[in-house]
Amino acid sequence: FAAVPAMVAEGRNILRNIQRVTKLFVAKSAFAAFLILSIGLTETEYPLLPRHLTLAATLTIGIPAFFLALAPSSGPWRSPALLREVARFAIPAGTAAGLGVLSSYLFSLNVVDLPLVEARTVATTVLVVVGLYLVLALEADGRRRGAAVSGLCLALLVLYFVLLAWDSSRSFFELAIPGAWGVIAAAGGVVLAVSGLALTDERFVPQLRRRFPSGR
């Protein structure tokens, strides 16, 4: 019986981490659904190629999920609230990411007349930056874990820009180094998505996430 408390604590740690990872994957599904429905109403080409989605998913879900699933965590676990909490995070997150990507892509194509490959680079950049922001928004379990996740997200963002700058990887992923208008479009898409999330719910502002239990 002496080992029971440690077993229960470890079980709750696993469940909390599964919940965090689930939020990321469901947010990806919500993003895809939003983008498919939105693009389906227009004659515009889809903003992301499969290789763009693979790159973004690896940097914003695959690698972070590996570390989030193994990292220690604390806080309550409320199983009846699982679906509600996942939906409260994933649906707004996926919708906001979709709005940011779609708006920056359409602005690039239709307003400033950027080439398709550059417009898709803008969309991919917005998706990567917003996706890493969502990883940060999941964390509220103290400075040590928050600092580790912040460092991980920064490293992944640097990795993305390294891949964008390297000729071989840029050619493989069919990306282009954006010009001034591309940078403006990407920044606008990120600001739109992040500000929309912050206005929707305080849980999407990492500095305010400490108010909420980690089981959320």
mmCIF file of C-alpha atoms in Angstrom:
data_model
loop_
_atom_site.group_PDB
_atom_site.id
_atom_site.type_symbol
_atom_site.label_atom_id
_atom_site.label_comp_id
_atom_site.label_asym_id
_atom_site.label_seq_id
_atom_site.Cartn_x
_atom_site.Cartn_y
_atom_site.Cartn_z
ATOM 1 C CA PHE A 1 0.000 0.000 0.000
ATOM 2 C CA ALA A 2 2.949 2.331 0.453
ATOM 3 C CA ALA A 3 3.418 2.400 -3.329
ATOM 4 C CA VAL A 4 -0.216 3.294 -4.101
ATOM 5 C CA PRO A 5 0.138 7.113 -3.772
ATOM 6 C CA ALA A 6 3.095 7.134 -6.159
ATOM 7 C CA MET A 7 1.197 4.918 -8.612
ATOM 8 C CA VAL A 8 -1.844 7.200 -8.507
ATOM 9 C CA ALA A 9 0.329 10.291 -8.989
ATOM 10 C CA GLU A 10 2.091 8.730 -11.972
ATOM 11 C CA GLY A 11 -1.235 7.682 -13.490
ATOM 12 C CA ARG A 12 -2.580 11.215 -13.161
ATOM 13 C CA ASN A 13 0.608 12.584 -14.677
ATOM 14 C CA ILE A 14 0.149 10.321 -17.706
ATOM 15 C CA LEU A 15 -3.513 11.293 -18.082
ATOM 16 C CA ARG A 16 -2.759 15.014 -17.867
ATOM 17 C CA ASN A 17 -0.073 14.708 -20.521
ATOM 18 C CA ILE A 18 -2.362 12.669 -22.774
ATOM 19 C CA GLN A 19 -4.940 15.431 -22.452
ATOM 20 C CA ARG A 20 -2.393 18.056 -23.500
ATOM 21 C CA VAL A 21 -1.269 16.051 -26.510
ATOM 22 C CA THR A 22 -4.889 15.339 -27.452
ATOM 23 C CA LYS A 23 -5.600 19.065 -27.558
ATOM 24 C CA LEU A 24 -2.856 19.567 -30.126
ATOM 25 C CA PHE A 25 -4.036 16.755 -32.393
ATOM 26 C CA VAL A 26 -7.706 17.782 -32.217
ATOM 27 C CA ALA A 27 -6.714 21.400 -32.909
ATOM 28 C CA LYS A 28 -4.981 20.152 -36.066
ATOM 29 C CA SER A 29 -8.196 18.401 -37.134
ATOM 30 C CA ALA A 30 -10.243 21.544 -36.443
ATOM 31 C CA PHE A 31 -7.769 23.582 -38.495
ATOM 32 C CA ALA A 32 -7.963 21.159 -41.419
ATOM 33 C CA ALA A 33 -11.768 21.120 -41.328
ATOM 34 C CA PHE A 34 -11.943 24.917 -41.276
ATOM 35 C CA LEU A 35 -9.508 25.278 -44.152
ATOM 36 C CA ILE A 36 -11.202 22.633 -46.309
ATOM 37 C CA LEU A 37 -14.639 24.205 -45.823
ATOM 38 C CA SER A 38 -13.330 27.728 -46.434
ATOM 39 C CA ILE A 39 -11.323 26.908 -49.557
ATOM 40 C CA GLY A 40 -14.185 24.770 -50.840
ATOM 41 C CA LEU A 41 -16.319 27.909 -51.117
ATOM 42 C CA THR A 42 -13.825 29.624 -53.401
ATOM 43 C CA GLU A 43 -11.891 28.818 -56.558
ATOM 44 C CA THR A 44 -8.558 29.457 -54.854
ATOM 45 C CA GLU A 45 -5.925 26.741 -54.825
ATOM 46 C CA TYR A 46 -5.372 25.037 -51.489
ATOM 47 C CA PRO A 47 -2.801 27.081 -49.524
ATOM 48 C CA LEU A 48 -0.730 24.150 -48.258
ATOM 49 C CA LEU A 49 0.832 21.191 -50.031
ATOM 50 C CA PRO A 50 1.081 17.831 -48.214
ATOM 51 C CA ARG A 51 4.792 18.446 -47.610
ATOM 52 C CA HIS A 52 3.976 21.813 -46.022
ATOM 53 C CA LEU A 53 1.517 20.133 -43.683
ATOM 54 C CA THR A 54 4.081 17.454 -42.857
ATOM 55 C CA LEU A 55 6.696 20.058 -41.996
ATOM 56 C CA ALA A 56 4.315 22.132 -39.884
ATOM 57 C CA ALA A 57 2.857 19.097 -38.099
ATOM 58 C CA THR A 58 6.318 17.773 -37.260
ATOM 59 C CA LEU A 59 7.447 21.074 -35.766
ATOM 60 C CA THR A 60 4.243 22.017 -33.949
ATOM 61 C CA ILE A 61 2.760 18.643 -32.968
ATOM 62 C CA GLY A 62 5.060 15.677 -33.527
ATOM 63 C CA ILE A 63 8.190 16.867 -31.726
ATOM 64 C CA PRO A 64 6.409 18.864 -28.974
ATOM 65 C CA ALA A 65 3.987 15.992 -28.314
ATOM 66 C CA PHE A 66 6.897 13.611 -27.734
ATOM 67 C CA PHE A 67 8.310 15.816 -24.980
ATOM 68 C CA LEU A 68 4.932 16.838 -23.514
ATOM 69 C CA ALA A 69 3.905 13.199 -23.185
ATOM 70 C CA LEU A 70 7.033 12.355 -21.166
ATOM 71 C CA ALA A 71 7.397 15.505 -19.063
ATOM 72 C CA PRO A 72 6.269 15.611 -15.404
ATOM 73 C CA SER A 73 3.156 17.641 -14.639
ATOM 74 C CA SER A 74 1.014 18.549 -11.665
ATOM 75 C CA GLY A 75 -2.571 19.526 -10.955
ATOM 76 C CA PRO A 76 -5.976 17.877 -10.713
ATOM 77 C CA TRP A 77 -7.393 15.356 -13.138
ATOM 78 C CA ARG A 78 -11.110 15.513 -13.915
ATOM 79 C CA SER A 79 -12.041 12.775 -16.361
ATOM 80 C CA PRO A 80 -15.676 13.913 -16.882
ATOM 81 C CA ALA A 81 -14.356 17.236 -18.204
ATOM 82 C CA LEU A 82 -11.982 15.695 -20.745
ATOM 83 C CA LEU A 83 -14.044 16.187 -23.900
ATOM 84 C CA ARG A 84 -15.231 19.638 -22.853
ATOM 85 C CA GLU A 85 -11.732 20.864 -22.065
ATOM 86 C CA VAL A 86 -10.285 19.437 -25.274
ATOM 87 C CA ALA A 87 -13.055 21.063 -27.321
ATOM 88 C CA ARG A 88 -12.700 24.415 -25.531
ATOM 89 C CA PHE A 89 -9.058 24.502 -26.540
ATOM 90 C CA ALA A 90 -8.992 22.735 -29.893
ATOM 91 C CA ILE A 91 -11.943 24.330 -31.695
ATOM 92 C CA PRO A 92 -10.947 27.979 -31.095
ATOM 93 C CA ALA A 93 -7.279 27.117 -31.661
ATOM 94 C CA GLY A 94 -7.908 25.363 -34.969
ATOM 95 C CA THR A 95 -10.301 28.059 -36.160
ATOM 96 C CA ALA A 96 -7.933 30.898 -35.269
ATOM 97 C CA ALA A 97 -5.000 29.159 -36.939
ATOM 98 C CA GLY A 98 -7.146 28.632 -40.029
ATOM 99 C CA LEU A 99 -8.173 32.294 -40.102
ATOM 100 C CA GLY A 100 -4.571 33.414 -39.801
ATOM 101 C CA VAL A 101 -3.364 31.078 -42.530
ATOM 102 C CA LEU A 102 -6.248 31.792 -44.900
ATOM 103 C CA SER A 103 -6.175 35.574 -44.486
ATOM 104 C CA SER A 104 -2.414 35.815 -45.019
ATOM 105 C CA TYR A 105 -2.615 33.487 -48.028
ATOM 106 C CA LEU A 106 -5.466 35.373 -49.704
ATOM 107 C CA PHE A 107 -3.793 38.706 -48.980
ATOM 108 C CA SER A 108 -0.575 37.448 -50.542
ATOM 109 C CA LEU A 109 -2.300 36.152 -53.666
ATOM 110 C CA ASN A 110 -5.056 38.672 -54.299
ATOM 111 C CA VAL A 111 -3.881 41.943 -52.762
ATOM 112 C CA VAL A 112 -0.116 42.093 -53.279
ATOM 113 C CA ASP A 113 0.023 39.507 -56.109
ATOM 114 C CA LEU A 114 2.773 37.317 -54.726
ATOM 115 C CA PRO A 115 3.700 34.129 -56.610
ATOM 116 C CA LEU A 116 1.881 30.998 -55.496
ATOM 117 C CA VAL A 117 5.006 29.437 -53.986
ATOM 118 C CA GLU A 118 5.663 32.542 -51.882
ATOM 119 C CA ALA A 119 2.027 32.765 -50.792
ATOM 120 C CA ARG A 120 2.213 29.142 -49.661
ATOM 121 C CA THR A 121 5.422 29.926 -47.794
ATOM 122 C CA VAL A 122 3.592 32.710 -45.988
ATOM 123 C CA ALA A 123 0.764 30.325 -45.079
ATOM 124 C CA THR A 124 3.205 27.682 -43.839
ATOM 125 C CA THR A 125 5.085 30.233 -41.746
ATOM 126 C CA VAL A 126 1.887 31.443 -40.106
ATOM 127 C CA LEU A 127 0.864 27.871 -39.335
ATOM 128 C CA VAL A 128 4.238 27.055 -37.748
ATOM 129 C CA VAL A 129 4.365 30.209 -35.616
ATOM 130 C CA VAL A 130 0.755 29.928 -34.427
ATOM 131 C CA GLY A 131 1.183 26.197 -33.782
ATOM 132 C CA LEU A 132 4.201 26.818 -31.561
ATOM 133 C CA TYR A 133 2.274 29.564 -29.775
ATOM 134 C CA LEU A 134 -0.449 27.030 -28.991
ATOM 135 C CA VAL A 135 2.147 24.719 -27.459
ATOM 136 C CA LEU A 136 3.176 27.580 -25.166
ATOM 137 C CA ALA A 137 -0.465 28.262 -24.310
ATOM 138 C CA LEU A 138 -0.827 24.708 -22.982
ATOM 139 C CA GLU A 139 1.743 25.272 -20.248
ATOM 140 C CA ALA A 140 0.943 26.688 -16.810
ATOM 141 C CA ASP A 141 2.757 24.321 -14.487
ATOM 142 C CA GLY A 142 5.510 26.497 -13.134
ATOM 143 C CA ARG A 143 8.537 28.351 -14.357
ATOM 144 C CA ARG A 144 10.772 25.336 -14.826
ATOM 145 C CA ARG A 145 8.494 23.457 -17.203
ATOM 146 C CA GLY A 146 7.362 26.667 -18.874
ATOM 147 C CA ALA A 147 10.962 27.691 -19.512
ATOM 148 C CA ALA A 148 11.780 24.268 -20.952
ATOM 149 C CA VAL A 149 8.804 24.373 -23.321
ATOM 150 C CA SER A 150 9.621 27.951 -24.321
ATOM 151 C CA GLY A 151 13.163 26.879 -25.144
ATOM 152 C CA LEU A 152 11.870 23.934 -27.164
ATOM 153 C CA CYS A 153 9.481 26.138 -29.154
ATOM 154 C CA LEU A 154 12.214 28.682 -29.819
ATOM 155 C CA ALA A 155 14.552 25.928 -31.037
ATOM 156 C CA LEU A 156 11.854 24.548 -33.352
ATOM 157 C CA LEU A 157 11.153 28.017 -34.734
ATOM 158 C CA VAL A 158 14.855 28.506 -35.426
ATOM 159 C CA LEU A 159 14.922 25.080 -37.104
ATOM 160 C CA TYR A 160 12.081 26.127 -39.395
ATOM 161 C CA PHE A 161 13.899 29.266 -40.488
ATOM 162 C CA VAL A 162 17.096 27.271 -41.014
ATOM 163 C CA LEU A 163 15.179 24.911 -43.303
ATOM 164 C CA LEU A 164 13.700 27.922 -45.065
ATOM 165 C CA ALA A 165 17.135 29.473 -45.590
ATOM 166 C CA TRP A 166 18.856 26.263 -46.730
ATOM 167 C CA ASP A 167 18.576 25.838 -50.498
ATOM 168 C CA SER A 168 18.160 22.044 -50.516
ATOM 169 C CA SER A 169 15.423 21.904 -47.879
ATOM 170 C CA ARG A 170 13.692 24.963 -49.299
ATOM 171 C CA SER A 171 13.573 23.322 -52.711
ATOM 172 C CA PHE A 172 12.369 20.013 -51.281
ATOM 173 C CA PHE A 173 9.515 21.621 -49.336
ATOM 174 C CA GLU A 174 8.689 23.946 -52.263
ATOM 175 C CA LEU A 175 9.137 27.095 -50.209
ATOM 176 C CA ALA A 176 10.561 30.503 -51.062
ATOM 177 C CA ILE A 177 12.273 33.207 -49.064
ATOM 178 C CA PRO A 178 9.508 35.806 -48.661
ATOM 179 C CA GLY A 179 10.020 39.420 -49.607
ATOM 180 C CA ALA A 180 8.838 42.452 -47.673
ATOM 181 C CA TRP A 181 5.179 41.925 -48.530
ATOM 182 C CA GLY A 182 5.451 38.259 -47.643
ATOM 183 C CA VAL A 183 6.851 39.127 -44.224
ATOM 184 C CA ILE A 184 4.071 41.678 -43.689
ATOM 185 C CA ALA A 185 1.419 39.150 -44.720
ATOM 186 C CA ALA A 186 2.846 36.478 -42.410
ATOM 187 C CA ALA A 187 3.075 38.906 -39.493
ATOM 188 C CA GLY A 188 -0.503 40.009 -40.085
ATOM 189 C CA GLY A 189 -1.755 36.432 -40.142
ATOM 190 C CA VAL A 190 0.043 35.614 -36.891
ATOM 191 C CA VAL A 191 -1.255 38.763 -35.175
ATOM 192 C CA LEU A 192 -4.808 38.031 -36.343
ATOM 193 C CA ALA A 193 -4.715 34.462 -35.045
ATOM 194 C CA VAL A 194 -3.016 35.197 -31.718
ATOM 195 C CA SER A 195 -5.076 38.298 -30.931
ATOM 196 C CA GLY A 196 -8.251 36.402 -31.747
ATOM 197 C CA LEU A 197 -7.252 33.634 -29.352
ATOM 198 C CA ALA A 198 -6.301 36.088 -26.604
ATOM 199 C CA LEU A 199 -9.625 37.900 -26.896
ATOM 200 C CA THR A 200 -11.542 34.622 -26.930
ATOM 201 C CA ASP A 201 -10.157 33.097 -23.743
ATOM 202 C CA GLU A 202 -7.433 33.941 -21.213
ATOM 203 C CA ARG A 203 -6.183 30.362 -21.405
ATOM 204 C CA PHE A 204 -4.604 31.256 -24.750
ATOM 205 C CA VAL A 205 -2.374 33.896 -23.135
ATOM 206 C CA PRO A 206 0.590 32.032 -21.598
ATOM 207 C CA GLN A 207 1.149 34.686 -18.912
ATOM 208 C CA LEU A 208 -2.434 34.309 -17.688
ATOM 209 C CA ARG A 209 -2.660 30.521 -17.978
ATOM 210 C CA ARG A 210 -1.439 30.168 -14.383
ATOM 211 C CA ARG A 211 -4.959 31.074 -13.258
ATOM 212 C CA PHE A 212 -6.269 27.814 -14.669
ATOM 213 C CA PRO A 213 -5.605 24.331 -13.242
ATOM 214 C CA SER A 214 -3.338 22.197 -15.384
ATOM 215 C CA GLY A 215 -6.096 19.620 -15.831
ATOM 216 C CA ARG A 216 -7.777 21.982 -18.254
#
